[in-house]
């Protein structure tokens, strides 16, 4: 049995407290009037050099904000409409920071769930030793899912302007959005979200129950049932994951569309999920809780991190290159704004998500070195956070982005909950399944 | 690699209590035997189709591309449809040998050789189309960036059609190398078994002097792994690049970002269907049911089902996004597919690709060989129509209604397609008679963990190998008398060369220790007067022939098993 170390628990609580403070600062400092927003941006520009040097970020477009805002009518500079738009962007920032972090951690848990289901459906012989770790991580689906759902409800209730299509005034002026109103309907949106979350959580709970029941059983009935549930879940997941990505991420830029988008999100989700499995496994092993896990298991996880990083890059490049190549105006604005306003994060994340893992995890000896895998994993996780950031922020805060207190606060807060919840779930049952039919294979696993 | 331990709930992959020798014999049988009448009939049909196709190609090139059904609007149709279809089929081979290797799927071992052969042969078919669909194919070498006398006139690297050139040629070469490396130990096995000198020479040449030393095997494994690691991104990128031919365009129905992974999924889908079609026949014709089991068929069906579902999901995504985009051209493109003049092709594609693999959810169906065979053909038809629908329905009605038109193929279009099918089968049929169709070295590597014989031993708690317990005691030997007088001369002849056995001074050996000599054969040999290893070790080709004449059983057996060589070793030991 695993016991939650006090140091880790306190660390998680401290993270959450810091996060609450950071997020609070974010919400308190938003402007409430257009004039205030204009002044804030002006002041921000004056202090440009200092503030950005600290953050280590240099958004090239920050000082030339007025006319660059593609797709909007603000061509006449500092008029009232622009100021109001600016105010909305600044007001969105703390919300988006929370949303990005909430989605990022939720996505990790969901990615782990998909990986877990694949392992079960594929009858993998190497991974059963890690099932309890995966089940521990997917425990976060419940709180993470609830938080996501609450955030979506708050958006529908107009606490923020992240999803412009939820604003009936905007829709009234926009023929394109009217055309999509059949799908982008707030009520239907929430119903869909409830179905997705319900289905995922249901599978997680059922699978966990069967997995624990298998330990006590004297036949393989629960194992077979779990196999069937995994296959069924994967079908459900294939469909709902795509729709979730259209709903929760793609509709932030409601004029833009890409058929690949759902699978692109999937790849990011898988690689982050597997990375977290590897990191937590290494942590637990270093504390002596997973005696049978050997470096071959770590090697396999690192191979998956490597493979899915490349798969993610493949999808990222396919989506980017095809839109760049054809250069059709209605699609290409998506990347135009990102390259102009988010140059460093946009290309930086490709380096973090592709170049780093490619170079670090190519060597098979390195994939067996724990600290090496952890280092690569941290780069990958940071890279995928930036990936989500790049997908959400341009549609909500535009060129008024930065990575500062609200963003760090939100990440700290959700990291805190994640650690607290996941490790609490890990303390519930022994970390090694007892009677999985493949457990012997997994224990002997050597590659 | 993983140890010999395997979870008891895994089903055996080699059934019928095979040991290592049986594997060699079974796999070598089609090569060592002679082709039967059916083979010649099928081969002739395929050859006729090939010749017909060659005729159609010559006619196209000498007369002009106008002999095809293309028109000014639909300028790609059967040519590129067939191209993409064949490339797609070619993907399963690399997938089975590379991706399944990376995922340590032991069941791939019985099917990878044929799947790779299928890859090579179908990529060759695919490779024809980019050349013959050119207006001036004799200038095809211009696509290669070679310095030239036109002031080094260069190619434009921005065209996906040029990427295709690199993709397909790299793919073919890497697949060929990967396949051939895997063949080395198997060719060596055929070489070592060969009776006819010509056969021995040929297989000696193609096996590159493989001797199977530990160091060779270690490097062999490493190379396979590296090539698998390279082939996997290659296989993804090749079909991705093929999909770029369409996706980079601005044609509604073509320009969509999902094409790269969706074409790859479709390629795996159609490729596995083709492997299924071929292997279901092959296991029957070549009597390989013990290696390509129902479980293999079931697993391939599952892959077909999974990739079919992914393809189905992509169809739905495309439909949804077409509506969601609000782009009327995009919306019309899909409306046209469903309700336009080619609705039947769209319906066929949807029903074959989306509906038919879903029946595989039922275990009864996916373990039925007949239904699997039917579905695998249905899938291939559906995937042909998928490419046809994507290409033709997007072209024949796009932005300008004044350029809307129809497409219908001519007999030349059809003839070339039939010709490639013929060519494919000519190659495949020749392959099936001359190549070891199952990677015996790989199957032997899983025999102890997954062979039913060894699984049974393990389940019974017995060791997988038992040392022979008693050393055969020096037996009381009676020198048997040769009964048939006409054979006496021959026997005397043989014994004069091998040396006679004197029961008073010599000791009889246990001849059964020689591989290929069973109790029955030992008895026969004893009757002739052969009792010792020393005698057997003196046998050469002449003696083998004499022995065959006397016994009349298993001609060539003694030579193939190299009794003399074995006996020499045994003689030294005893």
Short mmCIF file of C-alpha atoms in Angstrom, two decimals, chain A residues 28-354:
data_model
loop_
_atom_site.label_atom_id
_atom_site.label_comp_id
_atom_site.label_asym_id
_atom_site.label_seq_id
_atom_site.Cartn_x
_atom_site.Cartn_y
_atom_site.Cartn_z
CA UNK A 28 -8.70 41.49 -9.63
CA UNK A 29 -6.51 43.31 -12.10
CA UNK A 30 -8.79 43.10 -15.12
CA UNK A 31 -10.07 46.43 -16.37
CA UNK A 32 -13.76 47.11 -15.92
CA UNK A 33 -14.15 49.98 -18.42
CA UNK A 34 -12.81 50.51 -21.94
CA UNK A 35 -10.81 53.56 -20.81
CA UNK A 36 -9.13 51.62 -18.10
CA UNK A 37 -8.24 48.96 -20.63
CA UNK A 38 -6.70 51.55 -22.94
CA UNK A 39 -4.66 53.01 -20.13
CA UNK A 40 -3.51 49.61 -19.00
CA UNK A 41 -2.23 48.73 -22.42
CA UNK A 42 -0.57 52.12 -22.79
CA UNK A 43 1.15 51.72 -19.40
CA UNK A 44 2.08 48.20 -20.26
CA UNK A 45 3.74 49.38 -23.43
CA UNK A 46 5.75 51.99 -21.54
CA UNK A 47 7.15 49.41 -19.22
CA UNK A 48 7.66 47.05 -22.08
CA UNK A 49 11.34 46.33 -21.77
CA UNK A 50 11.37 45.52 -18.06
CA UNK A 51 8.26 43.47 -17.72
CA UNK A 52 9.02 41.24 -20.65
CA UNK A 53 12.61 40.70 -19.75
CA UNK A 54 11.42 39.18 -16.51
CA UNK A 55 8.97 36.89 -18.17
CA UNK A 56 11.44 35.73 -20.74
CA UNK A 57 8.85 36.20 -23.45
CA UNK A 58 8.91 38.76 -26.21
CA UNK A 59 5.71 39.02 -28.16
CA UNK A 60 6.79 40.90 -31.24
CA UNK A 61 3.37 42.30 -31.91
CA UNK A 62 2.61 43.63 -28.43
CA UNK A 63 3.69 47.18 -29.20
CA UNK A 64 1.87 47.44 -32.48
CA UNK A 65 -1.47 46.22 -31.33
CA UNK A 66 -4.03 48.51 -32.89
CA UNK A 67 -4.44 47.67 -36.56
CA UNK A 68 -3.08 44.16 -36.46
CA UNK A 69 -6.16 42.51 -35.10
CA UNK A 70 -7.10 40.42 -38.12
CA UNK A 71 -10.70 39.59 -38.74
CA UNK A 72 -12.10 42.45 -36.70
CA UNK A 73 -13.36 45.81 -37.69
CA UNK A 74 -10.91 47.87 -35.68
CA UNK A 75 -9.21 49.58 -38.58
CA UNK A 76 -9.58 53.11 -37.27
CA UNK A 77 -7.15 52.89 -34.35
CA UNK A 78 -8.08 54.02 -30.87
CA UNK A 79 -11.80 54.39 -31.23
CA UNK A 80 -14.32 53.34 -28.65
CA UNK A 81 -15.12 50.02 -30.30
CA UNK A 82 -11.52 49.05 -30.21
CA UNK A 83 -11.17 49.97 -26.59
CA UNK A 84 -14.15 47.86 -25.74
CA UNK A 85 -12.70 44.99 -27.68
CA UNK A 86 -9.45 45.49 -25.79
CA UNK A 87 -11.36 45.42 -22.53
CA UNK A 88 -12.98 42.11 -23.45
CA UNK A 89 -9.62 40.65 -24.31
CA UNK A 90 -8.09 41.75 -21.04
CA UNK A 91 -11.12 40.53 -19.11
CA UNK A 92 -10.78 37.16 -20.82
CA UNK A 93 -7.19 36.70 -19.78
CA UNK A 94 -7.65 35.27 -16.26
CA UNK A 95 -10.51 33.10 -17.51
CA UNK A 96 -8.45 31.78 -20.37
CA UNK A 97 -5.55 31.14 -18.03
CA UNK A 98 -7.83 29.03 -15.85
CA UNK A 99 -9.39 27.35 -18.86
CA UNK A 100 -6.06 26.40 -20.42
CA UNK A 101 -4.72 24.94 -17.20
CA UNK A 102 -7.98 23.15 -16.40
CA UNK A 103 -8.12 21.63 -19.84
CA UNK A 104 -4.45 20.70 -19.81
CA UNK A 105 -4.72 18.64 -16.63
CA UNK A 106 -8.05 17.19 -17.63
CA UNK A 107 -6.55 16.21 -20.98
CA UNK A 108 -3.75 14.36 -19.20
CA UNK A 109 -6.23 12.26 -17.26
CA UNK A 110 -8.28 11.58 -20.38
CA UNK A 111 -5.20 10.66 -22.37
CA UNK A 112 -4.20 8.21 -19.67
CA UNK A 113 -7.67 6.72 -19.73
CA UNK A 114 -7.45 6.19 -23.49
CA UNK A 115 -4.00 4.66 -23.15
CA UNK A 116 -5.26 2.41 -20.37
CA UNK A 117 -8.20 1.26 -22.48
CA UNK A 118 -5.88 0.56 -25.40
CA UNK A 119 -3.60 -1.50 -23.16
CA UNK A 120 -6.57 -3.52 -21.99
CA UNK A 121 -8.12 -3.95 -25.40
CA UNK A 122 -4.77 -4.92 -26.91
CA UNK A 123 -4.09 -7.42 -24.09
CA UNK A 124 -0.67 -5.94 -23.57
CA UNK A 125 1.65 -8.14 -21.60
CA UNK A 126 4.07 -5.51 -20.36
CA UNK A 127 1.79 -2.93 -18.79
CA UNK A 128 -0.47 -4.61 -16.21
CA UNK A 129 2.03 -3.69 -13.49
CA UNK A 130 1.28 -0.05 -14.27
CA UNK A 131 -2.51 -0.36 -14.31
CA UNK A 132 -2.92 0.91 -10.77
CA UNK A 133 -0.82 3.95 -11.55
CA UNK A 134 -2.95 4.66 -14.60
CA UNK A 135 -6.13 4.15 -12.61
CA UNK A 136 -4.80 6.57 -10.03
CA UNK A 137 -4.23 9.24 -12.66
CA UNK A 138 -7.62 8.76 -14.25
CA UNK A 139 -9.19 9.37 -10.85
CA UNK A 140 -8.63 13.02 -11.67
CA UNK A 141 -11.30 12.75 -14.39
CA UNK A 142 -14.02 13.31 -11.81
CA UNK A 143 -12.84 16.59 -10.24
CA UNK A 144 -11.20 17.72 -13.47
CA UNK A 145 -14.32 16.96 -15.46
CA UNK A 146 -16.54 18.77 -12.99
CA UNK A 147 -14.31 21.82 -13.10
CA UNK A 148 -14.33 21.79 -16.90
CA UNK A 149 -18.07 21.50 -16.90
CA UNK A 150 -18.46 24.36 -14.42
CA UNK A 151 -16.18 26.51 -16.56
CA UNK A 152 -18.29 25.74 -19.61
CA UNK A 153 -21.48 26.60 -17.69
CA UNK A 154 -19.95 29.87 -16.54
CA UNK A 155 -19.07 30.66 -20.14
CA UNK A 156 -22.58 29.92 -21.26
CA UNK A 157 -23.85 32.18 -18.44
CA UNK A 158 -21.73 35.02 -19.87
CA UNK A 159 -19.29 35.34 -17.02
CA UNK A 160 -16.66 35.68 -19.72
CA UNK A 161 -16.34 36.20 -23.46
CA UNK A 162 -14.20 33.26 -24.35
CA UNK A 163 -16.68 31.74 -26.75
CA UNK A 164 -17.92 34.61 -28.91
CA UNK A 165 -20.63 32.46 -30.46
CA UNK A 166 -22.37 32.33 -27.07
CA UNK A 167 -23.00 36.05 -27.38
CA UNK A 168 -26.33 36.49 -29.15
CA UNK A 169 -25.44 40.05 -30.21
CA UNK A 170 -22.35 38.79 -32.01
CA UNK A 171 -24.31 36.01 -33.68
CA UNK A 172 -26.98 38.46 -34.82
CA UNK A 173 -24.39 40.29 -36.92
CA UNK A 174 -22.56 37.25 -38.18
CA UNK A 175 -24.05 35.20 -40.99
CA UNK A 176 -21.44 32.46 -40.63
CA UNK A 177 -22.21 31.95 -36.96
CA UNK A 178 -25.92 31.90 -37.72
CA UNK A 179 -25.23 29.05 -40.11
CA UNK A 180 -23.55 27.10 -37.31
CA UNK A 181 -26.15 27.96 -34.71
CA UNK A 182 -27.69 24.50 -35.04
CA UNK A 183 -24.57 23.00 -33.54
CA UNK A 184 -23.09 25.90 -31.60
CA UNK A 185 -26.11 26.25 -29.39
CA UNK A 186 -25.36 26.86 -25.69
CA UNK A 187 -27.83 24.30 -24.36
CA UNK A 188 -26.88 21.64 -26.86
CA UNK A 189 -23.24 22.46 -26.12
CA UNK A 190 -23.71 21.73 -22.43
CA UNK A 191 -25.71 18.58 -23.10
CA UNK A 192 -22.93 17.30 -25.32
CA UNK A 193 -20.32 18.11 -22.71
CA UNK A 194 -22.37 16.27 -20.10
CA UNK A 195 -22.61 13.21 -22.35
CA UNK A 196 -18.87 13.17 -23.07
CA UNK A 197 -17.92 13.59 -19.44
CA UNK A 198 -20.54 11.13 -18.28
CA UNK A 199 -19.33 8.48 -20.70
CA UNK A 200 -15.67 8.88 -19.87
CA UNK A 201 -16.22 8.90 -16.13
CA UNK A 202 -18.58 5.94 -16.40
CA UNK A 203 -15.97 3.86 -18.19
CA UNK A 204 -13.31 4.90 -15.72
CA UNK A 205 -15.40 3.89 -12.74
CA UNK A 206 -16.60 0.61 -14.24
CA UNK A 207 -13.14 -0.38 -15.34
CA UNK A 208 -11.66 0.45 -11.98
CA UNK A 209 -14.32 -1.58 -10.20
CA UNK A 210 -13.77 -4.59 -12.49
CA UNK A 211 -10.03 -4.24 -12.16
CA UNK A 212 -10.26 -4.39 -8.37
CA UNK A 213 -12.82 -7.18 -8.47
CA UNK A 214 -10.45 -9.23 -10.63
CA UNK A 215 -7.92 -9.16 -7.78
CA UNK A 216 -10.32 -10.94 -5.48
CA UNK A 217 -11.96 -13.23 -8.04
CA UNK A 218 -11.06 -16.82 -8.74
CA UNK A 219 -11.69 -16.73 -12.47
CA UNK A 220 -11.13 -14.29 -15.33
CA UNK A 221 -14.70 -13.08 -15.75
CA UNK A 222 -13.98 -9.56 -14.58
CA UNK A 223 -10.95 -9.40 -16.79
CA UNK A 224 -12.99 -10.37 -19.84
CA UNK A 225 -15.69 -7.88 -18.95
CA UNK A 226 -13.07 -5.19 -18.60
CA UNK A 227 -11.74 -6.08 -22.01
CA UNK A 228 -15.18 -5.64 -23.54
CA UNK A 229 -15.73 -2.34 -21.77
CA UNK A 230 -12.39 -1.10 -23.02
CA UNK A 231 -13.29 -1.93 -26.62
CA UNK A 232 -16.64 -0.22 -26.27
CA UNK A 233 -15.09 2.79 -24.59
CA UNK A 234 -12.55 3.20 -27.37
CA UNK A 235 -15.33 3.48 -29.94
CA UNK A 236 -17.13 6.02 -27.78
CA UNK A 237 -13.88 7.85 -27.22
CA UNK A 238 -13.02 7.96 -30.92
CA UNK A 239 -16.24 9.82 -31.61
CA UNK A 240 -16.57 11.95 -28.50
CA UNK A 241 -12.95 13.03 -28.36
CA UNK A 242 -13.21 14.63 -31.79
CA UNK A 243 -16.45 16.34 -30.91
CA UNK A 244 -15.07 17.51 -27.58
CA UNK A 245 -12.14 19.12 -29.34
CA UNK A 246 -14.45 20.92 -31.78
CA UNK A 247 -16.63 22.08 -28.93
CA UNK A 248 -14.18 23.03 -26.25
CA UNK A 249 -11.25 24.26 -28.30
CA UNK A 250 -12.06 24.78 -31.96
CA UNK A 251 -15.22 26.77 -31.32
CA UNK A 252 -13.15 29.42 -29.56
CA UNK A 253 -12.25 30.47 -33.09
CA UNK A 254 -15.73 29.86 -34.46
CA UNK A 255 -14.97 30.99 -37.99
CA UNK A 256 -12.16 28.55 -38.38
CA UNK A 257 -12.42 24.83 -39.03
CA UNK A 258 -10.08 21.95 -39.64
CA UNK A 259 -11.02 18.33 -40.10
CA UNK A 260 -7.82 17.10 -38.54
CA UNK A 261 -8.33 19.03 -35.33
CA UNK A 262 -9.81 16.26 -33.20
CA UNK A 263 -7.00 13.85 -33.93
CA UNK A 264 -4.44 16.56 -33.37
CA UNK A 265 -5.80 17.14 -29.88
CA UNK A 266 -5.81 13.39 -29.38
CA UNK A 267 -2.10 13.12 -30.14
CA UNK A 268 -1.25 15.88 -27.67
CA UNK A 269 -3.46 14.25 -25.07
CA UNK A 270 -1.82 10.85 -25.47
CA UNK A 271 1.72 12.09 -25.28
CA UNK A 272 1.05 14.19 -22.18
CA UNK A 273 -0.82 11.32 -20.56
CA UNK A 274 1.92 8.79 -21.18
CA UNK A 275 4.52 11.26 -19.96
CA UNK A 276 2.66 11.65 -16.69
CA UNK A 277 2.38 7.87 -16.32
CA UNK A 278 6.15 7.64 -16.75
CA UNK A 279 6.90 10.43 -14.30
CA UNK A 280 4.58 9.11 -11.59
CA UNK A 281 5.83 5.56 -12.09
CA UNK A 282 9.41 6.71 -11.72
CA UNK A 283 8.50 8.68 -8.61
CA UNK A 284 6.70 5.75 -6.97
CA UNK A 285 9.48 3.38 -7.93
CA UNK A 286 12.09 5.69 -6.45
CA UNK A 287 10.14 5.53 -3.18
CA UNK A 288 10.20 1.74 -3.36
CA UNK A 289 6.51 1.21 -4.02
CA UNK A 290 6.77 -0.55 -7.37
CA UNK A 291 9.41 -3.21 -6.77
CA UNK A 292 8.55 -5.25 -9.86
CA UNK A 293 8.69 -2.36 -12.28
CA UNK A 294 12.04 -2.50 -14.03
CA UNK A 295 13.78 -0.23 -16.46
CA UNK A 296 12.25 -2.12 -19.38
CA UNK A 297 8.88 -0.75 -18.37
CA UNK A 298 10.31 2.74 -18.24
CA UNK A 299 11.95 2.11 -21.58
CA UNK A 300 8.61 1.18 -23.09
CA UNK A 301 6.90 4.24 -21.69
CA UNK A 302 9.70 6.42 -23.00
CA UNK A 303 9.34 4.80 -26.40
CA UNK A 304 5.68 5.71 -26.37
CA UNK A 305 6.57 9.28 -25.36
CA UNK A 306 8.99 9.39 -28.25
CA UNK A 307 6.60 7.82 -30.74
CA UNK A 308 3.61 9.92 -29.83
CA UNK A 309 5.71 13.09 -29.83
CA UNK A 310 6.56 12.35 -33.43
CA UNK A 311 2.98 11.43 -34.19
CA UNK A 312 1.85 14.73 -32.68
CA UNK A 313 4.37 16.56 -34.85
CA UNK A 314 3.14 14.70 -37.89
CA UNK A 315 -0.40 15.88 -37.26
CA UNK A 316 0.70 19.39 -36.33
CA UNK A 317 2.72 19.65 -39.51
CA UNK A 318 0.00 18.14 -41.68
CA UNK A 319 -2.54 20.63 -40.43
CA UNK A 320 -0.19 23.58 -40.59
CA UNK A 321 1.38 22.74 -43.94
CA UNK A 322 -1.87 22.03 -45.74
CA UNK A 323 -3.39 25.30 -44.64
CA UNK A 324 -0.21 27.24 -45.30
CA UNK A 325 0.17 25.65 -48.73
CA UNK A 326 -3.34 26.27 -50.02
CA UNK A 327 -3.46 29.66 -48.30
CA UNK A 328 -7.24 29.92 -48.47
CA UNK A 329 -8.08 33.16 -46.65
CA UNK A 330 -10.83 31.80 -44.43
CA UNK A 331 -8.59 29.13 -42.94
CA UNK A 332 -5.23 30.76 -43.00
CA UNK A 333 -6.10 33.60 -40.60
CA UNK A 334 -5.82 31.02 -37.84
CA UNK A 335 -2.12 30.62 -38.44
CA UNK A 336 -1.55 34.22 -39.49
CA UNK A 337 -2.57 35.49 -36.06
CA UNK A 338 -0.55 32.82 -34.34
CA UNK A 339 2.61 33.45 -36.29
CA UNK A 340 2.31 37.21 -35.97
CA UNK A 341 1.24 37.50 -32.36
CA UNK A 342 2.49 34.22 -30.88
CA UNK A 343 5.66 33.68 -32.81
CA UNK A 344 7.83 32.38 -30.02
CA UNK A 345 5.25 30.15 -28.32
CA UNK A 346 4.04 28.85 -31.67
CA UNK A 347 7.42 27.76 -32.97
CA UNK A 348 8.91 27.24 -29.54
CA UNK A 349 6.38 24.57 -28.80
CA UNK A 350 7.38 22.68 -31.94
CA UNK A 351 10.93 22.65 -30.64
CA UNK A 352 9.77 21.48 -27.22
CA UNK A 353 7.36 18.87 -28.50
CA UNK A 354 9.38 17.56 -31.37
#
